[in-house]
Coordinates of C-alpha atoms in Angstrom, one line a residue:
X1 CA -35.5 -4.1 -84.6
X2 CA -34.9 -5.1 -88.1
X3 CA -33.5 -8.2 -88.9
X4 CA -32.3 -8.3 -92.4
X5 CA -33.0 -11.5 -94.9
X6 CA -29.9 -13.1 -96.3
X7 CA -28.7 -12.5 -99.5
X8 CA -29.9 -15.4 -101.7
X9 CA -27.0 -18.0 -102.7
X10 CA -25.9 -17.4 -106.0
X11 CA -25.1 -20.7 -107.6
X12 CA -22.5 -21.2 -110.1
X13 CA -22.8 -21.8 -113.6
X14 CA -22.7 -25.4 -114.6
X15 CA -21.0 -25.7 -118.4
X16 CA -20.3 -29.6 -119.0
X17 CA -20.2 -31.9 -122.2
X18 CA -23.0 -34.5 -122.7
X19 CA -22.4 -36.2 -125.3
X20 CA -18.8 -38.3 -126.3
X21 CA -15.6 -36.7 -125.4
X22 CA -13.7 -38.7 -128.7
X23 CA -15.8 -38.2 -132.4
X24 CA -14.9 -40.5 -135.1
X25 CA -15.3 -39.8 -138.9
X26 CA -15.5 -41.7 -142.2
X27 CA -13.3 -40.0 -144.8
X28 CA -15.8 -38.3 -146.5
X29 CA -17.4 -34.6 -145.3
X30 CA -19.8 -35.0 -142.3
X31 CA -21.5 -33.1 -140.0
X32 CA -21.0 -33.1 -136.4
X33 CA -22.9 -32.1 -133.5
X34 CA -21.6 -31.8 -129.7
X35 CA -23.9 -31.6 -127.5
X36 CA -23.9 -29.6 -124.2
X37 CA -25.5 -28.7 -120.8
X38 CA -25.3 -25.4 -119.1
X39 CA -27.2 -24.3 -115.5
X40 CA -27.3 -21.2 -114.1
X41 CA -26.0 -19.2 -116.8
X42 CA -24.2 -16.0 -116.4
X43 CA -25.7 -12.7 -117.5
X44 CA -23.9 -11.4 -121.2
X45 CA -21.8 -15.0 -121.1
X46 CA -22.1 -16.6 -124.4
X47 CA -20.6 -20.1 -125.2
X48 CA -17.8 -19.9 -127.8
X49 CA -16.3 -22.6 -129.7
X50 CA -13.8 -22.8 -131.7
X51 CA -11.7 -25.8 -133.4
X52 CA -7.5 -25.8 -133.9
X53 CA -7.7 -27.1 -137.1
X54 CA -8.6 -25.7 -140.8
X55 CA -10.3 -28.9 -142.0
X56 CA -13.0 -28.2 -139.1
X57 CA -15.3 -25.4 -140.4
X58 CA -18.5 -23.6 -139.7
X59 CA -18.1 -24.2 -136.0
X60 CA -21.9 -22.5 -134.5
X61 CA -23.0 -22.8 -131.2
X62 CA -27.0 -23.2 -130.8
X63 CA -29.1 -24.0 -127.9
X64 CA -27.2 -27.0 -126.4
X65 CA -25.6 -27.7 -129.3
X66 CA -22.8 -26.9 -131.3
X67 CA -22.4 -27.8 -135.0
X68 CA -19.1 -28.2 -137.6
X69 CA -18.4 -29.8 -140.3
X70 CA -15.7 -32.2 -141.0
X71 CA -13.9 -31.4 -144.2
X72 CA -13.5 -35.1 -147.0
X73 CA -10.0 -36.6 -146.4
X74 CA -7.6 -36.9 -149.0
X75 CA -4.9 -38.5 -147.2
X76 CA -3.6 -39.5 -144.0
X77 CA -5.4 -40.2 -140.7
X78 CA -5.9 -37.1 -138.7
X79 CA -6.7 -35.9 -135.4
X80 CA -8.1 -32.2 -133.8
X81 CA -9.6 -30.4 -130.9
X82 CA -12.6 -28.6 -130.7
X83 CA -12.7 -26.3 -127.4
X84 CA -15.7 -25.1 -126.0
X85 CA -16.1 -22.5 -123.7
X86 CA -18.5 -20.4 -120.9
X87 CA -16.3 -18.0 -119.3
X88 CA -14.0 -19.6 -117.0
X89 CA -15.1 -22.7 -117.7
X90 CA -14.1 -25.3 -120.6
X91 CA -14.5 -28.7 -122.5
X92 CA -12.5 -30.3 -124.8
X93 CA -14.3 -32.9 -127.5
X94 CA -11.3 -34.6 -129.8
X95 CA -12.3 -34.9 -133.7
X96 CA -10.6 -37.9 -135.1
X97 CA -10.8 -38.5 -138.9
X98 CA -10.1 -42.1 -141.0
X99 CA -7.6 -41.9 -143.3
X100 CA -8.3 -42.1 -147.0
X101 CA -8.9 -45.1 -149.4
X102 CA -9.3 -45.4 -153.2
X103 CA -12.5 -46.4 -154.1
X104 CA -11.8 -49.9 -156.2
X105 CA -12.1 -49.9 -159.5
X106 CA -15.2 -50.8 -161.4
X107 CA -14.6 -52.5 -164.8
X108 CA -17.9 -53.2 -167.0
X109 CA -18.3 -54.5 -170.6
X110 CA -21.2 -52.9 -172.3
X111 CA -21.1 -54.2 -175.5
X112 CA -23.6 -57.1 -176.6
X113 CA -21.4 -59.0 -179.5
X114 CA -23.9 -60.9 -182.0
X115 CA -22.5 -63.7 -183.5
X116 CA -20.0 -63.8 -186.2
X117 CA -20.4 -65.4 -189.9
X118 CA -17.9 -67.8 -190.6
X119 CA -15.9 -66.1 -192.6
X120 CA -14.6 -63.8 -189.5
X121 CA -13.9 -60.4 -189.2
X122 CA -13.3 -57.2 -187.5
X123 CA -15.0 -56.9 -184.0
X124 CA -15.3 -54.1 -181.3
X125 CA -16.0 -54.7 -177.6
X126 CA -17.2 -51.4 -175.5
X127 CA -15.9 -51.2 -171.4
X128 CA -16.5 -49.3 -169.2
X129 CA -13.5 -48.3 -166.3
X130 CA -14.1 -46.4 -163.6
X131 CA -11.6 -45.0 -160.5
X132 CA -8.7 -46.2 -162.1
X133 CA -5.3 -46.7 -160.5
X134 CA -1.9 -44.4 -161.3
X135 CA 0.2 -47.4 -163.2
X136 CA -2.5 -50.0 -163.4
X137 CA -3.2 -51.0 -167.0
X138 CA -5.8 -52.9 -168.9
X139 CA -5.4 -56.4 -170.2
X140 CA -7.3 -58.1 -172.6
X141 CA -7.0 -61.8 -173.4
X142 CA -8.6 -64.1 -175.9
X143 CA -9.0 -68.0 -174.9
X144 CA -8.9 -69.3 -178.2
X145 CA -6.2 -69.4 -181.1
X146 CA -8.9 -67.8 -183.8
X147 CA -9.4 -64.5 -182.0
X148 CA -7.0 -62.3 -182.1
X149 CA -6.9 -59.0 -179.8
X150 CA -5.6 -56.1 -181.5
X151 CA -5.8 -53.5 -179.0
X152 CA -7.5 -52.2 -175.7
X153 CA -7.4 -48.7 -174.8
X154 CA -10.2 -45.7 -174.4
X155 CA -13.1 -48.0 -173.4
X156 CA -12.8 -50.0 -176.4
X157 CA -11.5 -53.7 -177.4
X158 CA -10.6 -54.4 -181.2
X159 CA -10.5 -57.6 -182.1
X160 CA -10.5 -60.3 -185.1
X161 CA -12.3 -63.1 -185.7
X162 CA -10.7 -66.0 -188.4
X163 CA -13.0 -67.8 -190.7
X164 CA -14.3 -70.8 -189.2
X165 CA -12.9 -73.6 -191.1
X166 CA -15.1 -76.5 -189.4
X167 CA -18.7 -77.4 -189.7
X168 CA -19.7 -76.4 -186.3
X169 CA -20.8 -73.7 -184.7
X170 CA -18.1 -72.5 -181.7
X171 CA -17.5 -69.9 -179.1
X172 CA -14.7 -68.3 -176.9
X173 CA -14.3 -65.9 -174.6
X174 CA -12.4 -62.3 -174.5
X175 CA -11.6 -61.2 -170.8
X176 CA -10.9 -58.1 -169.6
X177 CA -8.1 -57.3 -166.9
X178 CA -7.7 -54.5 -164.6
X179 CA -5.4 -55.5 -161.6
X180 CA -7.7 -57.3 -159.5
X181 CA -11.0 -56.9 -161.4
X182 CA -11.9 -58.6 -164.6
X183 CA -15.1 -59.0 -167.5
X184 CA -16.0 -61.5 -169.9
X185 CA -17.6 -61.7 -172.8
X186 CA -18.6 -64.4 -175.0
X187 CA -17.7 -64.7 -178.7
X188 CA -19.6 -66.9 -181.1
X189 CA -19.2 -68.0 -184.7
X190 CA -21.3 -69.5 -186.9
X191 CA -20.1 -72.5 -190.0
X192 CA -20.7 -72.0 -193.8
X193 CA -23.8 -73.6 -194.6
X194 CA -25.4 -72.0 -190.9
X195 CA -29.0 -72.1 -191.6
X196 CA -31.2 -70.1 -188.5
X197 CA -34.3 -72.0 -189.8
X198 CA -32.7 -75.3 -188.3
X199 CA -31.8 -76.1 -184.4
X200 CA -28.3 -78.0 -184.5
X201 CA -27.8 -80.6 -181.5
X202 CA -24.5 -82.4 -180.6
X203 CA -25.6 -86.4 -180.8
X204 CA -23.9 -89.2 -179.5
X205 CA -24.2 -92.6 -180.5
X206 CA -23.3 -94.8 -177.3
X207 CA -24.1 -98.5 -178.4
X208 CA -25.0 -100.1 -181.9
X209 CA -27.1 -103.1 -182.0
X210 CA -27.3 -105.6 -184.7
X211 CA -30.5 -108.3 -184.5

């Protein structure tokens, strides 16, 4: 008599996600990487992936893994699907995205003004703007009656200086506006009669005493 061994069991293929069913992205490109187990795996069955939007790319499937990359945002938040798959079975990972936001604008002076004579003059102040805003101009403002602001446009400040009619030395300030960033920079002027050979001081005389 013959007694015949039982067919081993064939177990079914095991296909599940491992890693987080929601992925979340900065606006910016990124990689992403799902990742994946799979048991008892099918003979000439490949994983396929595949994503339902165009701003998901290079979708590859590796060992365990599958890679995309998420395309830079330009404007709204945005949500997609990528769908995974192992014959009859299936996973579904959602891609979300973060809506996009202006970087904020970086104003700068670069200029390093030297003092003025006192008899005035022309002066130039160099800026530097960067990720400006549609509608947003500059605005440049003087604290003191003797400089004048001619003009501010193109990274550059013009400016005059009038002569300084007192016998001291004195500053102000020219500040620079963009919406809610600013700069400042300091403007000095010299008297007639300045001599750089001798330190000035500001005195006070408080009390006067008579013996």
């Amino acid at each position: 008599m013959v007694v015949e061994e039982p067919e081993p069991e064939t177990k079914k293929p095991v296909f599940e996600l491992v890693s987080e069913e929601v992925m979340e992205f900065g606006q910016e490109q990124a990689l992403g990487t799902i990742e994946f187990k799979l048991e008892n795996p099918i003979e000439n069955v490949e994983v396929s992936a595949k994503a339902n939007a165009a701003w998901i790319s290079n979708v590859v499937v590796k060992e365990n893994t599958i890679e995309f990359v998420v395309a830079a945002n330009d404007g709204a938040a945005r949500e997609a699907k990528i769908t995974a798959t192992y014959g009859m079975l299936e996973f579904k990972v959602t891609v979300k995205q973060a809506e996009y936001v202006a970087p904020a604008p970086v104003l700068e002076i670069t200029s390093t003004l030297e003092p003025f004579a006192f008899e005035g003059g022309e002066g130039v102040l160099a800026y530097v703007l960067e990720n400006a805003v549609e509608g947003v101009e500059l605005q440049a403002t003087a604290d003191v009656e003797w400089i004048t602001i001619n003009s501010a446009a193109d990274g550059v400040v013009a400016f005059t200086v009038a002569k300084n009619e007192t016998n001291s030395q004195r500053g102000g300030n020219i500040t620079l506006t963009y919406g809610e960033v600013s700069a400042t920079a300091k403007v000095e002027q010299l008297f007639e009669g300045y001599d750089p050979n001798v330190t000035y001081g500001v005195f006070s005389i408080t009390e006067v005493r008579s013996n």
